[in-house]
Amino acid sequence: MKKIWRKEASLEKLNLLSNNTMVKYLGIEFTELGEDFLVATMTVDSRTHQPFGLLHGGASVALAESVASMAGNLAVDDSRYCVGLEINANHVRPIRSGQVTATARPLALGRTTQVWDIKIVNDSGKLICVSRLTLAVRETGESSL
């Protein structure tokens, strides 16, 4: 696939944008920017556990939405931005510790919507969660009311 990014970006810039946000609090870090994909990691620890010591499904969804939303916003020009419309997730394997890695790839990059596929794997490459995010593409300055 050809390069899909419409904005200049670096991993340093993407990680700086996360300061003082939930992304930073959860320990999500952008680690790879390919021609048509974005990768982020998250440590599985007390910040991301549910009460029984497993990775919280909500933390997986936060990771999925964070990586795909950032990717979506890189795939539009400066006159547009993206916001989440719908996300779903299937949690297929539990994990108690280590790191998870999420890779977001576009399924559709339309004028008014985008659809992203996100796969989250453990340190061994085993699938932990699969998610799909639909983003609305909005015009900068467009009122949400």
PDB file of C-alpha atoms in Angstrom, residues 28-140:
ATOM      1  CA  ILE A  28       0.684   4.170  25.884  1.00  0.00           C
ATOM      2  CA  GLU A  29       3.649   4.976  23.656  1.00  0.00           C
ATOM      3  CA  PHE A  30       3.721   5.308  19.876  1.00  0.00           C
ATOM      4  CA  THR A  31       6.592   3.144  18.649  1.00  0.00           C
ATOM      5  CA  GLU A  32       6.390   2.728  14.869  1.00  0.00           C
ATOM      6  CA  LEU A  33       5.004   4.760  11.993  1.00  0.00           C
ATOM      7  CA  GLY A  34       4.911   2.779   8.751  1.00  0.00           C
ATOM      8  CA  GLU A  35       3.693   3.758   5.295  1.00  0.00           C
ATOM      9  CA  ASP A  36       0.125   2.650   6.101  1.00  0.00           C
ATOM     10  CA  PHE A  37       0.089   1.678   9.782  1.00  0.00           C
ATOM     11  CA  LEU A  38       0.763   3.027  13.278  1.00  0.00           C
ATOM     12  CA  VAL A  39       1.946   0.984  16.262  1.00  0.00           C
ATOM     13  CA  ALA A  40       1.657   1.742  19.975  1.00  0.00           C
ATOM     14  CA  THR A  41       2.554  -0.227  23.094  1.00  0.00           C
ATOM     15  CA  MET A  42       1.140  -0.340  26.617  1.00  0.00           C
ATOM     16  CA  THR A  43       2.517  -2.028  29.729  1.00  0.00           C
ATOM     17  CA  VAL A  44       0.150  -4.371  31.542  1.00  0.00           C
ATOM     18  CA  ASP A  45       0.392  -3.289  35.193  1.00  0.00           C
ATOM     19  CA  SER A  46      -1.721  -1.831  38.007  1.00  0.00           C
ATOM     20  CA  ARG A  47      -2.773   1.121  35.794  1.00  0.00           C
ATOM     21  CA  THR A  48      -4.294  -1.231  33.232  1.00  0.00           C
ATOM     22  CA  HIS A  49      -5.525  -4.137  35.409  1.00  0.00           C
ATOM     23  CA  GLN A  50      -9.072  -4.958  36.352  1.00  0.00           C
ATOM     24  CA  PRO A  51      -9.691  -6.016  40.006  1.00  0.00           C
ATOM     25  CA  PHE A  52      -8.757  -9.668  39.315  1.00  0.00           C
ATOM     26  CA  GLY A  53      -5.275  -8.862  38.023  1.00  0.00           C
ATOM     27  CA  LEU A  54      -5.952  -9.200  34.286  1.00  0.00           C
ATOM     28  CA  LEU A  55      -5.666  -6.573  31.576  1.00  0.00           C
ATOM     29  CA  HIS A  56      -8.885  -4.541  31.738  1.00  0.00           C
ATOM     30  CA  GLY A  57     -10.922  -4.718  28.544  1.00  0.00           C
ATOM     31  CA  GLY A  58     -11.428  -0.959  28.756  1.00  0.00           C
ATOM     32  CA  ALA A  59      -7.664  -0.438  28.754  1.00  0.00           C
ATOM     33  CA  SER A  60      -7.410  -2.530  25.574  1.00  0.00           C
ATOM     34  CA  VAL A  61     -10.149  -0.413  23.999  1.00  0.00           C
ATOM     35  CA  ALA A  62      -8.401   2.791  25.107  1.00  0.00           C
ATOM     36  CA  LEU A  63      -5.191   1.543  23.466  1.00  0.00           C
ATOM     37  CA  ALA A  64      -7.056   0.592  20.273  1.00  0.00           C
ATOM     38  CA  GLU A  65      -8.848   3.920  20.024  1.00  0.00           C
ATOM     39  CA  SER A  66      -5.709   5.888  20.853  1.00  0.00           C
ATOM     40  CA  VAL A  67      -3.591   4.330  18.114  1.00  0.00           C
ATOM     41  CA  ALA A  68      -6.307   4.356  15.435  1.00  0.00           C
ATOM     42  CA  SER A  69      -7.527   7.879  16.242  1.00  0.00           C
ATOM     43  CA  MET A  70      -4.000   9.223  16.000  1.00  0.00           C
ATOM     44  CA  ALA A  71      -3.547   7.379  12.705  1.00  0.00           C
ATOM     45  CA  GLY A  72      -6.853   8.699  11.391  1.00  0.00           C
ATOM     46  CA  ASN A  73      -5.857  12.262  12.155  1.00  0.00           C
ATOM     47  CA  LEU A  74      -2.567  11.788  10.338  1.00  0.00           C
ATOM     48  CA  ALA A  75      -4.441  10.521   7.277  1.00  0.00           C
ATOM     49  CA  VAL A  76      -6.403  13.763   6.725  1.00  0.00           C
ATOM     50  CA  ASP A  77      -5.152  17.165   5.601  1.00  0.00           C
ATOM     51  CA  ASP A  78      -4.909  20.185   7.911  1.00  0.00           C
ATOM     52  CA  SER A  79      -8.464  21.323   7.080  1.00  0.00           C
ATOM     53  CA  ARG A  80      -9.923  18.164   8.663  1.00  0.00           C
ATOM     54  CA  TYR A  81      -9.827  16.162  11.873  1.00  0.00           C
ATOM     55  CA  CYS A  82     -11.253  12.833  13.015  1.00  0.00           C
ATOM     56  CA  VAL A  83     -13.350  11.837  16.021  1.00  0.00           C
ATOM     57  CA  GLY A  84     -14.581   8.430  17.101  1.00  0.00           C
ATOM     58  CA  LEU A  85     -18.068   7.294  16.093  1.00  0.00           C
ATOM     59  CA  GLU A  86     -18.042   3.636  17.124  1.00  0.00           C
ATOM     60  CA  ILE A  87     -15.586   1.118  18.482  1.00  0.00           C
ATOM     61  CA  ASN A  88     -15.923  -2.590  19.148  1.00  0.00           C
ATOM     62  CA  ALA A  89     -13.518  -5.101  20.590  1.00  0.00           C
ATOM     63  CA  ASN A  90     -13.226  -8.839  21.007  1.00  0.00           C
ATOM     64  CA  HIS A  91     -10.995  -9.855  23.908  1.00  0.00           C
ATOM     65  CA  VAL A  92      -9.617 -13.236  22.895  1.00  0.00           C
ATOM     66  CA  ARG A  93      -6.865 -14.001  25.431  1.00  0.00           C
ATOM     67  CA  PRO A  94      -6.175 -12.788  28.990  1.00  0.00           C
ATOM     68  CA  ILE A  95      -2.854 -11.300  30.051  1.00  0.00           C
ATOM     69  CA  ARG A  96      -1.561 -10.425  33.542  1.00  0.00           C
ATOM     70  CA  SER A  97       1.788  -8.768  32.857  1.00  0.00           C
ATOM     71  CA  GLY A  98       4.197  -7.763  30.141  1.00  0.00           C
ATOM     72  CA  GLN A  99       3.488  -5.446  27.279  1.00  0.00           C
ATOM     73  CA  VAL A 100       0.828  -5.352  24.595  1.00  0.00           C
ATOM     74  CA  THR A 101       1.353  -3.941  21.115  1.00  0.00           C
ATOM     75  CA  ALA A 102      -1.436  -2.467  18.998  1.00  0.00           C
ATOM     76  CA  THR A 103      -1.200  -2.036  15.231  1.00  0.00           C
ATOM     77  CA  ALA A 104      -3.778   0.121  13.436  1.00  0.00           C
ATOM     78  CA  ARG A 105      -4.332  -0.300   9.702  1.00  0.00           C
ATOM     79  CA  PRO A 106      -7.017   1.366   7.581  1.00  0.00           C
ATOM     80  CA  LEU A 107      -9.870  -0.635   6.115  1.00  0.00           C
ATOM     81  CA  ALA A 108     -11.482   2.433   4.499  1.00  0.00           C
ATOM     82  CA  LEU A 109     -10.341   6.055   4.223  1.00  0.00           C
ATOM     83  CA  GLY A 110     -13.375   7.937   3.008  1.00  0.00           C
ATOM     84  CA  ARG A 111     -14.209  11.619   2.703  1.00  0.00           C
ATOM     85  CA  THR A 112     -16.576  11.579   5.705  1.00  0.00           C
ATOM     86  CA  THR A 113     -15.673   8.381   7.560  1.00  0.00           C
ATOM     87  CA  GLN A 114     -12.708   6.129   8.148  1.00  0.00           C
ATOM     88  CA  VAL A 115     -12.681   2.529   9.385  1.00  0.00           C
ATOM     89  CA  TRP A 116      -9.611   1.124  11.150  1.00  0.00           C
ATOM     90  CA  ASP A 117      -8.634  -2.425  12.112  1.00  0.00           C
ATOM     91  CA  ILE A 118      -6.592  -2.733  15.301  1.00  0.00           C
ATOM     92  CA  LYS A 119      -4.884  -5.916  16.440  1.00  0.00           C
ATOM     93  CA  ILE A 120      -3.405  -6.101  19.945  1.00  0.00           C
ATOM     94  CA  VAL A 121      -0.827  -8.808  20.639  1.00  0.00           C
ATOM     95  CA  ASN A 122       1.296  -9.863  23.632  1.00  0.00           C
ATOM     96  CA  ASP A 123       5.091 -10.102  23.800  1.00  0.00           C
ATOM     97  CA  SER A 124       4.908 -13.526  22.079  1.00  0.00           C
ATOM     98  CA  GLY A 125       2.801 -12.180  19.219  1.00  0.00           C
ATOM     99  CA  LYS A 126      -0.357 -13.961  20.387  1.00  0.00           C
ATOM    100  CA  LEU A 127      -3.604 -12.120  19.722  1.00  0.00           C
ATOM    101  CA  ILE A 128      -5.060 -10.498  22.856  1.00  0.00           C
ATOM    102  CA  CYS A 129      -7.750  -8.290  21.315  1.00  0.00           C
ATOM    103  CA  VAL A 130      -9.078  -7.369  17.894  1.00  0.00           C
ATOM    104  CA  SER A 131     -10.922  -4.090  17.478  1.00  0.00           C
ATOM    105  CA  ARG A 132     -12.528  -1.942  14.790  1.00  0.00           C
ATOM    106  CA  LEU A 133     -12.886   1.838  15.058  1.00  0.00           C
ATOM    107  CA  THR A 134     -15.071   4.041  12.882  1.00  0.00           C
ATOM    108  CA  LEU A 135     -14.059   7.696  12.763  1.00  0.00           C
ATOM    109  CA  ALA A 136     -16.037  10.690  11.541  1.00  0.00           C
ATOM    110  CA  VAL A 137     -14.003  13.054   9.368  1.00  0.00           C
ATOM    111  CA  ARG A 138     -14.940  16.651  10.216  1.00  0.00           C
ATOM    112  CA  GLU A 139     -13.988  20.024   8.782  1.00  0.00           C
ATOM    113  CA  THR A 140     -11.852  22.214  11.030  1.00  0.00           C
TER     114      THR A 140
END
